[in-house]
Amino acid sequence: MDDVEDLVVPDDLAAALDALPGARAHWDAFPPSARKQALAWIVVAKRAETRAGRVADVAARTARGERPRG
């Protein structure tokens, strides 16, 4: 969870954010608390399929300018 506290964006989320127009800009504009919550939600996924779904959900919501759930 150190990476979450340090707001380190994992490679899979970075790729998903970069693939959607505007997603990275919205992500960077979110307050640290919102980013930490989303990162923690992704990191605690136990199955690869669950993690992939969460990454996709976070990226899609972020691209729309919505804070991701988590």
PDB file of C-alpha atoms in Angstrom:
ATOM      1  CA  MET A   1       0.000   0.000   0.000  1.00  0.00           C
ATOM      2  CA  ASP A   2       3.036   2.289  -0.008  1.00  0.00           C
ATOM      3  CA  ASP A   3       2.517   2.926  -3.707  1.00  0.00           C
ATOM      4  CA  VAL A   4      -1.082   3.939  -3.003  1.00  0.00           C
ATOM      5  CA  GLU A   5       0.031   6.400  -0.335  1.00  0.00           C
ATOM      6  CA  ASP A   6       2.642   7.771  -2.743  1.00  0.00           C
ATOM      7  CA  LEU A   7       0.003   8.026  -5.509  1.00  0.00           C
ATOM      8  CA  VAL A   8       1.976   5.765  -7.848  1.00  0.00           C
ATOM      9  CA  VAL A   9      -0.195   4.948 -10.858  1.00  0.00           C
ATOM     10  CA  PRO A  10       0.298   1.280 -11.848  1.00  0.00           C
ATOM     11  CA  ASP A  11       1.179   0.538 -15.460  1.00  0.00           C
ATOM     12  CA  ASP A  12      -2.198  -0.991 -16.322  1.00  0.00           C
ATOM     13  CA  LEU A  13      -4.102   2.047 -15.047  1.00  0.00           C
ATOM     14  CA  ALA A  14      -1.665   4.446 -16.720  1.00  0.00           C
ATOM     15  CA  ALA A  15      -2.227   2.710 -20.071  1.00  0.00           C
ATOM     16  CA  ALA A  16      -6.009   2.799 -19.614  1.00  0.00           C
ATOM     17  CA  LEU A  17      -5.961   6.503 -18.701  1.00  0.00           C
ATOM     18  CA  ASP A  18      -3.709   7.359 -21.631  1.00  0.00           C
ATOM     19  CA  ALA A  19      -5.979   5.449 -24.029  1.00  0.00           C
ATOM     20  CA  LEU A  20      -9.028   7.608 -23.273  1.00  0.00           C
ATOM     21  CA  PRO A  21      -9.116  11.262 -24.323  1.00  0.00           C
ATOM     22  CA  GLY A  22      -9.030  13.588 -21.337  1.00  0.00           C
ATOM     23  CA  ALA A  23      -8.749  10.852 -18.747  1.00  0.00           C
ATOM     24  CA  ARG A  24      -5.195  11.664 -17.684  1.00  0.00           C
ATOM     25  CA  ALA A  25      -5.976  15.367 -17.285  1.00  0.00           C
ATOM     26  CA  HIS A  26      -9.023  14.609 -15.148  1.00  0.00           C
ATOM     27  CA  TRP A  27      -7.035  12.085 -13.075  1.00  0.00           C
ATOM     28  CA  ASP A  28      -4.323  14.622 -12.380  1.00  0.00           C
ATOM     29  CA  ALA A  29      -6.944  17.204 -11.354  1.00  0.00           C
ATOM     30  CA  PHE A  30      -8.623  14.945  -8.789  1.00  0.00           C
ATOM     31  CA  PRO A  31      -7.658  15.556  -5.165  1.00  0.00           C
ATOM     32  CA  PRO A  32      -5.155  13.109  -3.684  1.00  0.00           C
ATOM     33  CA  SER A  33      -7.831  11.509  -1.508  1.00  0.00           C
ATOM     34  CA  ALA A  34      -9.928  10.535  -4.540  1.00  0.00           C
ATOM     35  CA  ARG A  35      -6.901   9.121  -6.351  1.00  0.00           C
ATOM     36  CA  LYS A  36      -5.817   7.147  -3.264  1.00  0.00           C
ATOM     37  CA  GLN A  37      -9.275   5.657  -2.888  1.00  0.00           C
ATOM     38  CA  ALA A  38      -9.322   4.509  -6.521  1.00  0.00           C
ATOM     39  CA  LEU A  39      -5.774   3.153  -6.363  1.00  0.00           C
ATOM     40  CA  ALA A  40      -6.520   1.208  -3.186  1.00  0.00           C
ATOM     41  CA  TRP A  41      -9.662  -0.270  -4.784  1.00  0.00           C
ATOM     42  CA  ILE A  42      -7.566  -1.505  -7.697  1.00  0.00           C
ATOM     43  CA  VAL A  43      -4.673  -2.813  -5.594  1.00  0.00           C
ATOM     44  CA  VAL A  44      -6.823  -4.932  -3.271  1.00  0.00           C
ATOM     45  CA  ALA A  45      -8.407  -6.887  -6.131  1.00  0.00           C
ATOM     46  CA  LYS A  46      -7.533 -10.556  -5.694  1.00  0.00           C
ATOM     47  CA  ARG A  47      -8.246 -11.839  -9.204  1.00  0.00           C
ATOM     48  CA  ALA A  48      -6.715 -10.492 -12.412  1.00  0.00           C
ATOM     49  CA  GLU A  49     -10.187 -10.250 -13.958  1.00  0.00           C
ATOM     50  CA  THR A  50     -11.428  -8.175 -11.048  1.00  0.00           C
ATOM     51  CA  ARG A  51      -8.447  -5.855 -11.270  1.00  0.00           C
ATOM     52  CA  ALA A  52      -8.872  -5.424 -15.025  1.00  0.00           C
ATOM     53  CA  GLY A  53     -12.532  -4.563 -14.557  1.00  0.00           C
ATOM     54  CA  ARG A  54     -11.720  -2.026 -11.870  1.00  0.00           C
ATOM     55  CA  VAL A  55      -9.008  -0.441 -14.002  1.00  0.00           C
ATOM     56  CA  ALA A  56     -11.460  -0.134 -16.907  1.00  0.00           C
ATOM     57  CA  ASP A  57     -14.140   1.324 -14.629  1.00  0.00           C
ATOM     58  CA  VAL A  58     -11.786   3.884 -13.099  1.00  0.00           C
ATOM     59  CA  ALA A  59     -10.479   4.936 -16.517  1.00  0.00           C
ATOM     60  CA  ALA A  60     -13.967   5.260 -18.032  1.00  0.00           C
ATOM     61  CA  ARG A  61     -15.334   7.298 -15.139  1.00  0.00           C
ATOM     62  CA  THR A  62     -12.242   9.481 -15.103  1.00  0.00           C
ATOM     63  CA  ALA A  63     -12.537  10.151 -18.847  1.00  0.00           C
ATOM     64  CA  ARG A  64     -16.075  11.443 -18.199  1.00  0.00           C
ATOM     65  CA  GLY A  65     -14.747  13.723 -15.467  1.00  0.00           C
ATOM     66  CA  GLU A  66     -16.387  11.674 -12.711  1.00  0.00           C
ATOM     67  CA  ARG A  67     -14.479  10.722  -9.604  1.00  0.00           C
ATOM     68  CA  PRO A  68     -13.904   6.990  -9.678  1.00  0.00           C
ATOM     69  CA  ARG A  69     -15.528   4.872  -7.050  1.00  0.00           C
ATOM     70  CA  GLY A  70     -13.454   2.706  -4.872  1.00  0.00           C
TER      71      GLY A  70
END
